[in-house]
Structures are given as structure tokens and as C-alpha cells.
mmCIF file of C-alpha atoms in Angstrom:
data_model
loop_
_atom_site.group_PDB
_atom_site.id
_atom_site.type_symbol
_atom_site.label_atom_id
_atom_site.label_comp_id
_atom_site.label_asym_id
_atom_site.label_seq_id
_atom_site.Cartn_x
_atom_site.Cartn_y
_atom_site.Cartn_z
ATOM 1 C CA GLU E 14 -18.499 165.902 75.768
ATOM 2 C CA THR E 15 -19.243 169.221 73.525
ATOM 3 C CA GLY E 16 -19.128 168.285 69.959
ATOM 4 C CA VAL E 17 -18.473 170.707 67.153
ATOM 5 C CA THR E 18 -19.497 174.396 67.084
ATOM 6 C CA GLN E 19 -19.747 177.838 64.464
ATOM 7 C CA SER E 20 -20.996 180.826 64.397
ATOM 8 C CA PRO E 21 -22.489 183.113 62.843
ATOM 9 C CA THR E 22 -25.495 180.334 61.575
ATOM 10 C CA HIS E 23 -26.520 182.374 58.535
ATOM 11 C CA LEU E 24 -24.519 185.833 56.834
ATOM 12 C CA ILE E 25 -25.436 188.393 54.082
ATOM 13 C CA LYS E 26 -22.335 189.901 52.651
ATOM 14 C CA THR E 27 -21.889 192.170 49.285
ATOM 15 C CA ARG E 28 -19.142 190.922 47.000
ATOM 16 C CA GLY E 29 -16.647 193.015 47.398
ATOM 17 C CA GLN E 30 -16.410 192.300 51.563
ATOM 18 C CA GLN E 31 -14.866 190.621 54.123
ATOM 19 C CA VAL E 32 -15.948 187.841 56.222
ATOM 20 C CA THR E 33 -14.824 185.492 59.294
ATOM 21 C CA LEU E 34 -15.984 182.770 60.579
ATOM 22 C CA ARG E 35 -15.699 180.319 63.410
ATOM 23 C CA CYS E 36 -15.519 177.299 64.690
ATOM 24 C CA SER E 37 -15.340 175.456 67.729
ATOM 25 C CA SER E 38 -13.311 172.349 68.170
ATOM 26 C CA GLN E 39 -14.720 168.939 69.796
ATOM 27 C CA SER E 40 -13.184 169.113 73.213
ATOM 28 C CA GLY E 41 -9.957 166.512 73.068
ATOM 29 C CA HIS E 42 -9.512 167.750 69.085
ATOM 30 C CA ASN E 43 -6.694 169.125 67.946
ATOM 31 C CA THR E 44 -6.980 169.624 64.568
ATOM 32 C CA VAL E 45 -9.255 171.796 62.515
ATOM 33 C CA SER E 46 -10.301 171.363 58.725
ATOM 34 C CA TRP E 47 -12.235 173.795 57.022
ATOM 35 C CA TYR E 48 -14.470 172.201 53.068
ATOM 36 C CA GLN E 49 -16.242 174.989 51.570
ATOM 37 C CA GLN E 50 -19.582 172.638 50.435
ATOM 38 C CA ALA E 51 -22.002 174.580 47.449
ATOM 39 C CA LEU E 52 -25.165 173.890 47.200
ATOM 40 C CA GLY E 53 -25.981 170.657 45.571
ATOM 41 C CA GLN E 54 -22.784 169.167 45.703
ATOM 42 C CA GLY E 55 -20.325 167.269 48.407
ATOM 43 C CA PRO E 56 -17.947 169.456 50.566
ATOM 44 C CA GLN E 57 -14.580 171.004 49.854
ATOM 45 C CA PHE E 58 -11.704 170.917 51.245
ATOM 46 C CA ILE E 59 -10.022 174.409 51.674
ATOM 47 C CA PHE E 60 -7.774 173.950 54.440
ATOM 48 C CA GLN E 61 -6.358 172.347 57.431
ATOM 49 C CA TYR E 62 -4.965 173.542 61.229
ATOM 50 C CA TYR E 63 -2.808 171.382 63.023
ATOM 51 C CA ARG E 64 -1.777 173.073 66.797
ATOM 52 C CA GLU E 65 -1.360 176.708 65.207
ATOM 53 C CA GLU E 66 -0.283 175.472 62.124
ATOM 54 C CA GLU E 67 -2.427 175.689 58.539
ATOM 55 C CA ASN E 68 -1.357 172.378 57.803
ATOM 56 C CA GLY E 69 -2.549 171.453 54.349
ATOM 57 C CA ARG E 70 -4.354 172.948 51.408
ATOM 58 C CA GLY E 71 -7.099 172.519 49.047
ATOM 59 C CA ASN E 72 -7.271 174.887 45.432
ATOM 60 C CA PHE E 73 -8.731 177.780 46.485
ATOM 61 C CA PRO E 74 -6.704 181.344 46.857
ATOM 62 C CA PRO E 75 -5.287 183.229 49.239
ATOM 63 C CA ARG E 76 -7.662 185.024 49.659
ATOM 64 C CA PHE E 77 -9.441 182.727 51.844
ATOM 65 C CA SER E 78 -7.182 181.861 54.972
ATOM 66 C CA GLY E 79 -7.441 181.327 58.850
ATOM 67 C CA LEU E 80 -5.958 180.915 62.094
ATOM 68 C CA GLN E 81 -6.248 178.313 65.009
ATOM 69 C CA PHE E 82 -5.725 179.411 68.962
ATOM 70 C CA PRO E 83 -4.346 177.727 71.403
ATOM 71 C CA ASN E 84 -8.132 176.634 72.641
ATOM 72 C CA TYR E 85 -6.930 174.464 69.676
ATOM 73 C CA SER E 86 -10.922 176.876 67.947
ATOM 74 C CA SER E 87 -10.678 178.273 64.860
ATOM 75 C CA GLU E 88 -11.066 181.062 62.411
ATOM 76 C CA LEU E 89 -11.975 180.745 58.142
ATOM 77 C CA ASN E 90 -11.382 183.989 57.027
ATOM 78 C CA VAL E 91 -12.615 185.385 53.492
ATOM 79 C CA ASN E 92 -11.773 188.580 51.577
ATOM 80 C CA ALA E 93 -13.005 190.844 48.200
ATOM 81 C CA LEU E 94 -16.020 187.735 48.363
ATOM 82 C CA GLU E 95 -17.443 186.339 44.895
ATOM 83 C CA LEU E 96 -20.868 185.520 44.244
ATOM 84 C CA ASP E 97 -19.086 181.481 43.947
ATOM 85 C CA ASP E 98 -18.172 182.286 47.887
ATOM 86 C CA SER E 99 -22.284 181.518 47.838
ATOM 87 C CA ALA E 100 -21.975 177.941 49.774
ATOM 88 C CA LEU E 101 -22.517 176.375 53.558
ATOM 89 C CA TYR E 102 -19.082 176.396 55.285
ATOM 90 C CA LEU E 103 -18.442 173.092 57.088
ATOM 91 C CA CYS E 104 -15.674 173.219 59.764
ATOM 92 C CA ALA E 105 -14.429 169.454 61.150
ATOM 93 C CA SER E 106 -12.528 168.747 64.266
ATOM 94 C CA SER E 107 -10.031 165.673 64.999
ATOM 95 C CA TRP E 108 -8.141 164.097 67.742
ATOM 96 C CA ASP E 109 -5.422 164.283 64.873
ATOM 97 C CA VAL E 110 -4.675 164.971 61.846
ATOM 98 C CA GLY E 111 -5.594 161.820 61.039
ATOM 99 C CA GLY E 112 -8.139 160.412 62.630
ATOM 100 C CA GLU E 113 -12.341 160.261 62.817
ATOM 101 C CA GLN E 114 -13.733 164.137 61.324
ATOM 102 C CA PHE E 115 -16.885 165.108 63.180
ATOM 103 C CA PHE E 116 -18.489 167.718 61.459
ATOM 104 C CA GLY E 117 -20.209 171.565 62.662
ATOM 105 C CA PRO E 118 -23.377 172.596 60.944
ATOM 106 C CA GLY E 119 -22.270 175.123 59.211
ATOM 107 C CA THR E 120 -22.771 178.390 57.777
ATOM 108 C CA ARG E 121 -24.436 179.523 55.711
ATOM 109 C CA LEU E 122 -22.454 182.049 53.842
ATOM 110 C CA THR E 123 -24.881 184.405 51.134
ATOM 111 C CA VAL E 124 -23.605 186.965 48.820
ATOM 112 C CA LEU E 125 -25.093 189.637 46.964
ATOM 113 C CA GLY X 91 -5.253 163.803 43.173
ATOM 114 C CA GLU X 92 -8.042 161.390 44.870
ATOM 115 C CA ASN X 93 -11.264 161.262 42.952
ATOM 116 C CA VAL X 94 -15.126 159.879 44.059
ATOM 117 C CA GLU X 95 -17.140 159.350 41.922
ATOM 118 C CA GLN X 96 -20.675 157.752 43.577
ATOM 119 C CA HIS X 97 -23.919 156.266 42.159
ATOM 120 C CA PRO X 98 -26.841 156.555 42.180
ATOM 121 C CA SER X 99 -27.508 160.900 42.895
ATOM 122 C CA THR X 100 -30.682 159.819 44.274
ATOM 123 C CA LEU X 101 -32.408 156.499 45.340
ATOM 124 C CA SER X 102 -36.427 156.039 46.574
ATOM 125 C CA VAL X 103 -36.715 153.247 47.990
ATOM 126 C CA GLN X 104 -40.444 152.257 50.521
ATOM 127 C CA GLU X 105 -39.936 151.498 54.237
ATOM 128 C CA GLY X 106 -38.566 147.614 54.877
ATOM 129 C CA ASP X 107 -36.892 147.623 51.628
ATOM 130 C CA SER X 108 -32.855 147.698 51.102
ATOM 131 C CA ALA X 109 -30.847 150.827 49.816
ATOM 132 C CA VAL X 110 -27.626 150.394 48.167
ATOM 133 C CA ILE X 111 -24.477 153.317 47.313
ATOM 134 C CA LYS X 112 -22.266 153.102 45.386
ATOM 135 C CA CYS X 113 -18.560 154.938 45.681
ATOM 136 C CA THR X 114 -15.525 154.147 43.630
ATOM 137 C CA TYR X 115 -12.058 156.123 43.889
ATOM 138 C CA SER X 116 -8.779 156.816 41.937
ATOM 139 C CA ASP X 117 -6.012 157.063 44.343
ATOM 140 C CA SER X 118 -5.185 153.518 45.476
ATOM 141 C CA ALA X 119 -3.353 155.086 47.989
ATOM 142 C CA SER X 120 -6.677 155.780 50.358
ATOM 143 C CA ASN X 121 -6.986 153.233 52.546
ATOM 144 C CA TYR X 122 -9.944 155.456 54.776
ATOM 145 C CA PHE X 123 -13.736 155.197 53.501
ATOM 146 C CA PRO X 124 -15.723 157.385 56.254
ATOM 147 C CA TRP X 125 -19.722 157.322 55.151
ATOM 148 C CA TYR X 126 -21.686 160.850 55.784
ATOM 149 C CA LYS X 127 -25.000 161.036 56.207
ATOM 150 C CA GLN X 128 -26.720 165.249 56.077
ATOM 151 C CA GLU X 129 -30.204 166.365 57.257
ATOM 152 C CA LEU X 130 -31.675 169.442 55.443
ATOM 153 C CA GLY X 131 -29.397 171.942 57.113
ATOM 154 C CA LYS X 132 -27.370 170.742 59.322
ATOM 155 C CA GLY X 133 -23.674 169.720 58.855
ATOM 156 C CA PRO X 134 -22.125 165.999 57.611
ATOM 157 C CA GLN X 135 -22.670 162.990 60.233
ATOM 158 C CA LEU X 136 -20.005 160.236 60.420
ATOM 159 C CA ILE X 137 -22.454 157.209 60.441
ATOM 160 C CA ILE X 138 -20.019 154.545 59.409
ATOM 161 C CA ASP X 139 -16.021 154.177 58.333
ATOM 162 C CA ILE X 140 -14.132 151.916 57.598
ATOM 163 C CA ARG X 141 -10.104 150.979 56.490
ATOM 164 C CA SER X 142 -8.318 149.111 54.083
ATOM 165 C CA ASN X 143 -7.538 145.728 56.532
ATOM 166 C CA VAL X 144 -11.190 145.056 56.090
ATOM 167 C CA GLY X 145 -13.529 143.755 53.508
ATOM 168 C CA GLU X 146 -17.147 144.795 55.284
ATOM 169 C CA LYS X 147 -17.778 146.461 58.676
ATOM 170 C CA LYS X 148 -21.746 146.072 59.910
ATOM 171 C CA ASP X 149 -23.580 148.241 62.958
ATOM 172 C CA GLN X 150 -26.796 147.642 62.807
ATOM 173 C CA ARG X 151 -29.167 148.612 59.747
ATOM 174 C CA ILE X 152 -26.119 149.930 58.184
ATOM 175 C CA ALA X 153 -22.583 147.845 56.255
ATOM 176 C CA VAL X 154 -20.095 149.356 54.241
ATOM 177 C CA THR X 155 -18.280 146.787 52.226
ATOM 178 C CA LEU X 156 -14.642 147.890 50.284
ATOM 179 C CA ASN X 157 -13.002 146.068 47.238
ATOM 180 C CA LYS X 158 -10.041 146.772 46.836
ATOM 181 C CA THR X 159 -8.395 145.550 44.256
ATOM 182 C CA ALA X 160 -11.795 146.646 41.617
ATOM 183 C CA LYS X 161 -11.288 150.025 43.896
ATOM 184 C CA HIS X 162 -15.393 150.385 45.518
ATOM 185 C CA PHE X 163 -16.727 150.712 48.370
ATOM 186 C CA SER X 164 -20.541 150.548 49.317
ATOM 187 C CA LEU X 165 -23.144 151.545 52.052
ATOM 188 C CA HIS X 166 -26.318 148.927 52.535
ATOM 189 C CA ILE X 167 -28.573 150.428 54.314
ATOM 190 C CA THR X 168 -31.500 147.726 55.011
ATOM 191 C CA GLU X 169 -34.405 147.416 56.763
ATOM 192 C CA THR X 170 -35.224 151.328 55.819
ATOM 193 C CA GLN X 171 -36.864 153.728 58.040
ATOM 194 C CA PRO X 172 -38.188 156.929 56.748
ATOM 195 C CA GLU X 173 -35.530 158.707 59.345
ATOM 196 C CA ASP X 174 -32.754 157.437 57.526
ATOM 197 C CA SER X 175 -33.584 160.599 54.456
ATOM 198 C CA ALA X 176 -31.243 162.208 53.550
ATOM 199 C CA VAL X 177 -28.517 162.792 51.817
ATOM 200 C CA TYR X 178 -25.375 160.806 51.944
ATOM 201 C CA PHE X 179 -22.069 161.006 51.724
ATOM 202 C CA CYS X 180 -19.156 158.738 50.056
ATOM 203 C CA ALA X 181 -15.681 160.094 51.177
ATOM 204 C CA ALA X 182 -12.252 158.441 50.572
ATOM 205 C CA LYS X 183 -8.813 160.173 52.894
ATOM 206 C CA ASP X 184 -5.102 158.401 53.127
ATOM 207 C CA THR X 185 -2.996 158.825 56.235
ATOM 208 C CA GLY X 186 -0.135 161.365 54.238
ATOM 209 C CA ARG X 187 -3.596 163.063 53.462
ATOM 210 C CA ARG X 188 -5.452 165.806 55.067
ATOM 211 C CA ALA X 189 -8.061 166.574 52.948
ATOM 212 C CA LEU X 190 -11.504 164.122 52.482
ATOM 213 C CA THR X 191 -12.117 164.117 49.645
ATOM 214 C CA PHE X 192 -15.990 163.098 49.284
ATOM 215 C CA GLY X 193 -18.567 161.856 46.554
ATOM 216 C CA SER X 194 -21.115 164.251 45.204
ATOM 217 C CA GLY X 195 -24.056 163.190 46.792
ATOM 218 C CA THR X 196 -26.528 160.894 46.892
ATOM 219 C CA ARG X 197 -30.113 161.422 47.980
ATOM 220 C CA LEU X 198 -32.656 158.658 49.321
ATOM 221 C CA GLN X 199 -36.557 158.950 50.410
ATOM 222 C CA VAL X 200 -37.578 156.792 52.411
ATOM 223 C CA GLN X 201 -41.528 156.118 51.042
ATOM 224 C CA PRO X 202 -43.824 155.095 54.294
#
């Protein structure tokens, strides 16, 4: 059974640029949730996708957007990057919206 | 919304000793309480969870207790080993919410 994978591992961008992060969910899982983890803090919920539809959103601005594909993989897009967007971005998959969430290794984004 | 507080922020124990990490939550509707272990450079790994219809759950050296009346839950690790050194996060959720709400983390250091 393949676990949750994310790409890229690390990314460096400059302020104002746009970035796309990718996540492949664990086999059999149809739900993907994205979290932002700032250094020294717990993960903060960005949004969740269930069967290709956004299914809940945390307190993040619209420049954070996402997609889920028919194979349940997902993308997180961030426009107009700000310095405070520097963080570890985690995706977690689950077999359903209420199921246990299993996390990938994360993408470390640095905004200069 | 839900708010989860976690204590202590750092914990140092000798190998073989026990470690206890405590969390409190604010939303009485929360009914699912997972614990995650995060090693350096990795995503959070689910190590144990408990639901509100259970007061205690044990898995080898790890146990979790839940007091719904007081709205707090705790992680107990017995016979600690150096490989238990990591950051531990508690989280809370109810079945109607999409997001896990995380505590701020506890850095556990097990001294050999």
C-alpha cells in the first residue's frame, strides 16, 4: 500500500510569485486535506477536497486555491506569495471526510 | 471554533522513564482525538487515537486517556526510548467538521 506522497520536497520562490504543490493520496482514499505548518507550530487547516469538490475551508484568503483530480490526487495553488507564506505545507488523505487523516512528508516553501 | 491547548512545550526524560503530555479542548462537540508524532523533516505520523465513547486506549507502550467532562486528554508513553524523541501533537475534531485542530506541540527529548 502506497502512502501519501508530495512534491516537490523543497521550493524557493520570491514575493509576488505563484506556486503549485502536489499531493498523491493513499490508495483507497477519496479525501484530501491541506494544512500549513509554520515553524514551531501545529498544522493549520487550509481546505479539504472530497470527490473533486472543495468540502470545507479554514481561515485562509482566496489566493489559496486547490484542485482534486479523478484519481483523488490534489494540488494546492498559492498566488501573490507573501513572506508569511513560508511554511511546511502538508497534505493528508483519508478514506472519507470523517476518517483518520494520514499525512505526507510535506513541501517546505520558502518565500524570499 | 475549536481551540486546543497542549502542555508542556518541551519535555526531557531519561531513557526508561515515563512521559505524559496533556491537552485541553474547548468544543464539547469534539469526539475524535488523535495524537501525531513528527520527526525532523517528516510529516506527522498518527500514533494513536481515541473517540469520545472510550475513556482509555492502549497500544503497547503508548496509552491515551480522555476525560470528556473536564475536556482534556493525555498521552502516556512508558519505558521511553531514544527513538521516541520527536515533536508530539494532539488534535481534536468532531464528525461534522472537516478539519483537525492541533495543539502547539511538545518536543520530547529522551536522554540515553
